[in-house]
Coordinates of C-alpha atoms and ligand atoms in Angstrom, one line a residue:
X26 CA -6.7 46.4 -8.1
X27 CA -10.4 45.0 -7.0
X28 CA -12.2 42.1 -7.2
X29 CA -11.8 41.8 -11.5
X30 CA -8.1 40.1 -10.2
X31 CA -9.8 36.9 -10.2
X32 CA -10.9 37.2 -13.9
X33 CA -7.1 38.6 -15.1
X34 CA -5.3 36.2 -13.6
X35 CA -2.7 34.9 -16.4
X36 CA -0.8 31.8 -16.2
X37 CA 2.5 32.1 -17.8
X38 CA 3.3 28.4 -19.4
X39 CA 6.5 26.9 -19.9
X40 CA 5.0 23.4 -18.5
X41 CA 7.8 20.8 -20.5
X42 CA 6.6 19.0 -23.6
X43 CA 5.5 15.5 -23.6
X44 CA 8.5 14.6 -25.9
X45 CA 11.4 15.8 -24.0
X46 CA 9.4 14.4 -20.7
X47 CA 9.1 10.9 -22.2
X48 CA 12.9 11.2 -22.9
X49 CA 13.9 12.3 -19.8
X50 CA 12.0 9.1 -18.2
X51 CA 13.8 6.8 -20.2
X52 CA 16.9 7.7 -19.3
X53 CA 16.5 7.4 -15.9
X54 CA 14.4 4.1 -16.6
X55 CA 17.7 2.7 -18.4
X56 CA 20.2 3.7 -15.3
X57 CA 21.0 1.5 -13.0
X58 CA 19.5 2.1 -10.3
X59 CA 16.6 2.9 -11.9
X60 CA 15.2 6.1 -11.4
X61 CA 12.3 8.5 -12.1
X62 CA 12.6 12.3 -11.1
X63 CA 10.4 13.3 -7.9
X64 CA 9.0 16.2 -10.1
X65 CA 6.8 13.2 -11.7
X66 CA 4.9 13.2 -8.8
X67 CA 3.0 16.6 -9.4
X68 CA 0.3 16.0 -11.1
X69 CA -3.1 17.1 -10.0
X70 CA -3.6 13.9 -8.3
X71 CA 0.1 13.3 -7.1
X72 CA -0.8 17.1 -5.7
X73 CA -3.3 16.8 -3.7
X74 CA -2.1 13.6 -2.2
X75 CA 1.4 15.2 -1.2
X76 CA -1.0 18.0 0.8
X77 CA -2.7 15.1 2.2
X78 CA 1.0 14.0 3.5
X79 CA 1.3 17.1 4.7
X80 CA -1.5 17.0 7.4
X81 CA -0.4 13.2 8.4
X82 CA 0.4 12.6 12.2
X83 CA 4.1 11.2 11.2
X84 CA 5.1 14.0 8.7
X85 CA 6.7 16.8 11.3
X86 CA 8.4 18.6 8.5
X87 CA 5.0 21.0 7.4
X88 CA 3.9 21.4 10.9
X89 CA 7.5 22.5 12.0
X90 CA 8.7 25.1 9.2
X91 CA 5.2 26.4 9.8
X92 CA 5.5 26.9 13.6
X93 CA 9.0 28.3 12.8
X94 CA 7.7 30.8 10.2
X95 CA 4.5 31.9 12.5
X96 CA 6.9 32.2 15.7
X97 CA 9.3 34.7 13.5
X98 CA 7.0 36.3 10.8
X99 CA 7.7 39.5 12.0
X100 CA 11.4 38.8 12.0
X101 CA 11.2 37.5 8.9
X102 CA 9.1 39.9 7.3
X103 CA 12.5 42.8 8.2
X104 CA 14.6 40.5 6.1
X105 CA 12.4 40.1 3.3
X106 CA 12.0 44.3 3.7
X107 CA 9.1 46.3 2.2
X108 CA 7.8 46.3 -1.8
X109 CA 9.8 43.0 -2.8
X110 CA 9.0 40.4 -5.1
X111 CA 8.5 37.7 -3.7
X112 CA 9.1 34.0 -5.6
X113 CA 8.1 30.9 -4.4
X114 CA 9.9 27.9 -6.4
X115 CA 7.3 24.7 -6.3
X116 CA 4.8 26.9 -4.2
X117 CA 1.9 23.9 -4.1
X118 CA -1.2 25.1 -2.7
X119 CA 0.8 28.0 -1.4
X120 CA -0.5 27.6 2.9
X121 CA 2.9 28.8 4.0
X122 CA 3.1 31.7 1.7
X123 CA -0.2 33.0 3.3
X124 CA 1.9 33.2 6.8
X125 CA 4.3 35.4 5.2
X126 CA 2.0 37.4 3.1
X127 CA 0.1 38.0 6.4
X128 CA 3.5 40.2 7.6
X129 CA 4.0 41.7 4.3
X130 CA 1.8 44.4 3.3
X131 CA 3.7 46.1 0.8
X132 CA 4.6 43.1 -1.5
X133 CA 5.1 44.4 -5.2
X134 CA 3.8 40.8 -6.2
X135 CA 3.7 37.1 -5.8
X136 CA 5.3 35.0 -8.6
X137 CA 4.1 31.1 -7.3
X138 CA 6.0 28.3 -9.7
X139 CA 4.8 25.1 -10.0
X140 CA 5.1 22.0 -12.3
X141 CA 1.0 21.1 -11.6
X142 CA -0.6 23.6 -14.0
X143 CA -4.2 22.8 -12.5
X144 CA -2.7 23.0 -8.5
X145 CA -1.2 26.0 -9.6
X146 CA -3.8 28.1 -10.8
X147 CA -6.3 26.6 -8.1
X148 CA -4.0 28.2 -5.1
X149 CA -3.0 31.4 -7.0
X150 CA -6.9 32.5 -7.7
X151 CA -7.4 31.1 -3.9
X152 CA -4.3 33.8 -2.8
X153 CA -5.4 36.2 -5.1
X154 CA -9.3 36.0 -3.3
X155 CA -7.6 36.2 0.3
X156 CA -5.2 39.3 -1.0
X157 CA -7.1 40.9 -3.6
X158 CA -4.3 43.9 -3.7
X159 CA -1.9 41.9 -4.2
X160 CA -0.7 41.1 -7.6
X161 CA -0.3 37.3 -8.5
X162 CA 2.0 36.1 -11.1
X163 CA 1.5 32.3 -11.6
X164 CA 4.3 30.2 -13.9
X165 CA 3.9 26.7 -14.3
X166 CA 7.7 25.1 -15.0
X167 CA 10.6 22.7 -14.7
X168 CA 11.9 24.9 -12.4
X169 CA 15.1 23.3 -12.2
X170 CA 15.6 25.3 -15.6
X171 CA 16.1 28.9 -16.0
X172 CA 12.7 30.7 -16.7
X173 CA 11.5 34.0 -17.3
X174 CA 10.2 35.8 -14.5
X175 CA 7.1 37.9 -15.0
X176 CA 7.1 41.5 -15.0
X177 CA 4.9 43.2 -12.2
X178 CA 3.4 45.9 -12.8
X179 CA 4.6 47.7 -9.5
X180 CA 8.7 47.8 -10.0
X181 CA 10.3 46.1 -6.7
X182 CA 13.1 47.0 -4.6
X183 CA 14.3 43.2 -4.5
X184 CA 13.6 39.9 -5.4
X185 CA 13.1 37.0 -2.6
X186 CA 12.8 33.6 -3.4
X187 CA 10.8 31.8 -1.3
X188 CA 11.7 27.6 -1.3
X189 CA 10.3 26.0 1.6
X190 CA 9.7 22.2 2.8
X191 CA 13.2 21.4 2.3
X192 CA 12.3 20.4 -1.3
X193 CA 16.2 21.6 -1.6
X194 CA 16.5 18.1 -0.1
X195 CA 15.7 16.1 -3.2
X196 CA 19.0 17.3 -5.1
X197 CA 22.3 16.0 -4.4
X198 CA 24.9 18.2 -3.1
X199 CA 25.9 19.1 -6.9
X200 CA 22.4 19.5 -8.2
X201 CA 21.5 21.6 -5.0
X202 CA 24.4 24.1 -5.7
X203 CA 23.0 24.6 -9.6
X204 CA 19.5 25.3 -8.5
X205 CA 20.7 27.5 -5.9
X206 CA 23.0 29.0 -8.6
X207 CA 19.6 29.7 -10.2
X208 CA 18.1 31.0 -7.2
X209 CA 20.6 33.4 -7.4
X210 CA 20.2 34.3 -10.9
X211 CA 16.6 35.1 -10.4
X212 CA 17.1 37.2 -7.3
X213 CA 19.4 39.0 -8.8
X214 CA 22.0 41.3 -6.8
X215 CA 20.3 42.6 -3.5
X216 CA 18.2 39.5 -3.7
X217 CA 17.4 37.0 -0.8
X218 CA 16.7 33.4 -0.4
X219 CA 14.7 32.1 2.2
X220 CA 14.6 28.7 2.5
X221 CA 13.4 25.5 4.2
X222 CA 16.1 22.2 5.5
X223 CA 14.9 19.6 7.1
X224 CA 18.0 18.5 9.4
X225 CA 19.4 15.6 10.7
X226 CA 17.3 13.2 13.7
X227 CA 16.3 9.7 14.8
X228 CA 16.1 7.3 11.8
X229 CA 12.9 6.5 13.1
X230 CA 11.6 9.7 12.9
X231 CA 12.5 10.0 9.7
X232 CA 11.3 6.7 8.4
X233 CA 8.1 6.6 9.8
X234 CA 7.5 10.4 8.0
X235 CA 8.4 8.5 4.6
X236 CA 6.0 5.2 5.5
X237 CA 3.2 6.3 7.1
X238 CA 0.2 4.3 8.9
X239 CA -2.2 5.0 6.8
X240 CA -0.5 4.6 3.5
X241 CA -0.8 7.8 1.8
X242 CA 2.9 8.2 0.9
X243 CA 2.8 4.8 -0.5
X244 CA -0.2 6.2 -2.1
X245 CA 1.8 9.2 -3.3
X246 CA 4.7 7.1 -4.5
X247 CA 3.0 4.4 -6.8
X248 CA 0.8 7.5 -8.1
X249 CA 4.0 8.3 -9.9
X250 CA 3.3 5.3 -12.3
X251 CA -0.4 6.7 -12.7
X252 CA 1.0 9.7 -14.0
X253 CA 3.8 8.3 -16.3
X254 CA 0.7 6.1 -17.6
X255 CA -1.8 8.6 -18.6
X256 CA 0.3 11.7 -19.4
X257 CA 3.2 9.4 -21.1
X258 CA 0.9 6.8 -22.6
X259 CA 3.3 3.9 -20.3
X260 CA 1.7 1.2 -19.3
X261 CA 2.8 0.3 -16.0
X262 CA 0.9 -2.4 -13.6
X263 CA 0.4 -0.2 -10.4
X264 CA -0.3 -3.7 -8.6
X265 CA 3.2 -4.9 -9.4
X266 CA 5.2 -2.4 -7.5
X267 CA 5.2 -1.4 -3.7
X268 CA 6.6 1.3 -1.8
X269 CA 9.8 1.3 0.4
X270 CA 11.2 4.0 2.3
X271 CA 14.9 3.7 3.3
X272 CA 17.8 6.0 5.5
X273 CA 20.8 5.9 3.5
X274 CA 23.4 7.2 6.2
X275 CA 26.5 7.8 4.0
X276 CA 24.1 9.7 1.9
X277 CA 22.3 11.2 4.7
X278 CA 19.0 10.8 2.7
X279 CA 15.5 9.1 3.0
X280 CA 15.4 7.0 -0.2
X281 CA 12.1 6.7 -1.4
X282 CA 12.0 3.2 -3.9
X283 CA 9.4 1.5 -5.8
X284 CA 10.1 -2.1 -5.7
X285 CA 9.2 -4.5 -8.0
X286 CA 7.0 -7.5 -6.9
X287 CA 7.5 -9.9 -9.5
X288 CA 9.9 -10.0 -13.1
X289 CA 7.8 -8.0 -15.8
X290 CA 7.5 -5.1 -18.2
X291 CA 6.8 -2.0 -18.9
X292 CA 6.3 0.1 -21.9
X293 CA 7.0 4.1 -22.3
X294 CA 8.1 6.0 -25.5
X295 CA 8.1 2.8 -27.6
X296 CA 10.6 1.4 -25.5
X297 CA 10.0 -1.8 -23.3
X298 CA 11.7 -1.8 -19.6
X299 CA 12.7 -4.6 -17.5
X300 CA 12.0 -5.1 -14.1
X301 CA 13.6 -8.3 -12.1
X302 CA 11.8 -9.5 -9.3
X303 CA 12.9 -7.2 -6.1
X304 CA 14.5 -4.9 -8.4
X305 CA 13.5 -1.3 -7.7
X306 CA 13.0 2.2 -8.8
X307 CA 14.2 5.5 -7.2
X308 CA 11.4 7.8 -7.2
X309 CA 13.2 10.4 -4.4
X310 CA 16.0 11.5 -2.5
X311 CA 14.8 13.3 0.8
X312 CA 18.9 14.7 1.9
X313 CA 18.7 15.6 5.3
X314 CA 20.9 18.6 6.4
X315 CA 23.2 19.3 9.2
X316 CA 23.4 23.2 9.5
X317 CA 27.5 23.4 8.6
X318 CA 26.4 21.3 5.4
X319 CA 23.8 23.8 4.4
X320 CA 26.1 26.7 4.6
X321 CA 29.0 25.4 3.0
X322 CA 26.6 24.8 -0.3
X323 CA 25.0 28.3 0.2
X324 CA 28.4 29.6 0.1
X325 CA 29.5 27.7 -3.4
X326 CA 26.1 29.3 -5.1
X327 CA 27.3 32.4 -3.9
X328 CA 24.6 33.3 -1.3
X329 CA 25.6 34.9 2.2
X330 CA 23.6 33.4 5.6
X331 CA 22.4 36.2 7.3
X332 CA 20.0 34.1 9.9
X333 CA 18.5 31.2 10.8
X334 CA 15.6 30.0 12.7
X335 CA 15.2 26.6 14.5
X336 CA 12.1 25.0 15.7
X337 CA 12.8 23.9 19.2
X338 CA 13.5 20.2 19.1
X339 CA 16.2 20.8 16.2
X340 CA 14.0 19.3 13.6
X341 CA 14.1 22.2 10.8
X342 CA 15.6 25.2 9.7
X343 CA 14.3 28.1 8.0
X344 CA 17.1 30.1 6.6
X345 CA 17.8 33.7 5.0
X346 CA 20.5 34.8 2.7
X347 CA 21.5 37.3 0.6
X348 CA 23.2 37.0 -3.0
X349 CA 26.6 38.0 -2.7
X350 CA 27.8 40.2 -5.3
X351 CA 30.2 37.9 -6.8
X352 CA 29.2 34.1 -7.3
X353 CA 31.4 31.4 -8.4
X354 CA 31.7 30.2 -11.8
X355 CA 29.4 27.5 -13.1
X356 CA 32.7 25.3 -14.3
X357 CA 34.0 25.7 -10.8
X358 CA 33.4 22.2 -9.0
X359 CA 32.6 21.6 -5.3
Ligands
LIG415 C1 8.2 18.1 -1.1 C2 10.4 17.2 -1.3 C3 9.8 18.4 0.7 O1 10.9 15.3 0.8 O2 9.6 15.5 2.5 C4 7.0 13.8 1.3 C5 8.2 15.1 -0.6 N1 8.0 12.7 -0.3 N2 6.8 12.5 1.5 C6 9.8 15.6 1.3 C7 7.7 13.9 0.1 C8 7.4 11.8 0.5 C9 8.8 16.2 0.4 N3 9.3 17.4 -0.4

């Protein structure tokens, strides 16, 4: 395949409808707590403000997992093994993808999945122009529900999926085995997993990588009103709400809460919401692993650690496993 891969490149679309979305929003908005799902952050804007995150001073977690996947590409390029399909669950603007594709030559193709249609097809044309023999299979979903994978047109000998940045971390314990559980659907048997946890450290740390200096993560947070606003039709006031970042120990999670500055209103779906003075939204759960944690819920969505790699102050792991042959049933609780 030449250069004419830039022209073919076809998006496969099974972005959510606005409906079901605007649902979805309300029933979180009616919980209490109130809450909105992190993947309402992704849009184009909320996009490239989350990469802008990614480059500040305070947030170690993109520096580190990168740094752990350069120090052990090679490593890591014998688990993923040669002609496999590789799968990259909210894959971004794909920059640590390139680190691995770098190692692995004889990749049968690269399936990036994303909830930002417009980030998604800007960083598949911009892999596809840096590895023009490599096919490139973009989907923009929900990937929290099941999708079709794409075919490529070179059959591989396994499927990888690739889930880096701890994003893992935004799902509770129960919610973390089901997507895994999905993980392991798509992989199929033979398949592999490798995948990004940010582990447990100083609160401080943590906090300042949630509330940072310069105020792009509050930036990133109140853009998720933005979005709700002009892909919902809401009608939030952006001015009345400010960002809070909070460790929740029991939890083990960064809470990420928009707080309401004064008692007002908000309309979405024909419905109007509430909001007391103080009260607050939960925009994000950031869990934060210890390694014994992370293997026990591998094991429940039926996925066998095979290694690990650590950066050297402890702050992250990069792991790889390997769908068992047998996985538990869905009914069966943790
Ligand atoms: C994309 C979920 C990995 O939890 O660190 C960054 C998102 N939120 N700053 C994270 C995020 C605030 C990020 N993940």
């Amino acid at each position: 395949m030449g250069p004419s891969a830039r022209a073919t490149l076809q998006l496969r679309d099974h972005h959510p409808a606005v409906e079901p979305l605007i649902a979805d929003v309300l029933a979180g908005l009616r919980a209490a707590p109130k809450r909105i799902s992190p993947m309402y952050f992704y849009d184009a804007r909320g996009s490239v403000l989350f990469d802008r995150i990614c480059e500040l001073p305070e947030y170690y977690p993109t520096r580190t997992e990168m740094q752990i996947l350069a120090a052990n590409a090679d490593d890591i390029a014998g688990w993923i093994g040669d002609d496999a399909l590789l799968v990259e669950f909210g894959s971004g603007s794909s920059l640590k993808t390139r680190v691995l594709l770098d190692h692995l030559p004889t990749l049968s193709a690269y399936v990036p999945v994303d909830i930002s249609r417009s980030h998604l097809m800007a960083a598949a044309h911009g892999i596809s122009a840096s590895y023009p023999d490599l096919e490139v299979l973009p989907v923009c979903a929900d990937f929290t529900q099941s999708f079709a994978l794409p075919m490529s047109r070179r059959s591989a000998a396994r499927t990888v999926v690739f889930f880096p940045g701890s994003t893992i971390g935004n799902f509770d314990a129960p919610a973390a085995v089901s997507l895994m559980r999905v993980m392991h659907d798509v992989a199929g048997r033979g398949g592999g997993l490798l995948v990004g946890t940010d582990l447990v450290k100083d609160v401080s740390v943590l906090i300042r990588a949630y509330d940072d200096a310069a105020g792009v993560t509050a930036a990133f947070n109140l853009n998720v009103l933005r979005h709700l606003n002009t892909e919902l039709g809401a009608n939030f006031d952006l001015e009345g709400f400010r960002h809070r970042a909070v460790w929740n120990a029991e939890a083990s999670r960064v809470e990420m809460h928009l707080v309401s500055l004064r008692e007002q209103q908000a309309r979405i779906g024909g419905e109007c919401i509430h909001f007391a003075a103080g009260e607050h939204i939960v925009t994000e759960h950031c869990h934060k692993y210890s390694l014994a944690k992370f293997a026990a819920q591998a094991t429940w969505a039926g996925w066998i650690a095979r290694e690990r790699w650590l950066d050297e102050r402890g702050y992250f792991g990069v792991n790889y496993l390997e769908a068992s042959r047998e996985r538990r049933l869905p009914h069966e609780r943790m």
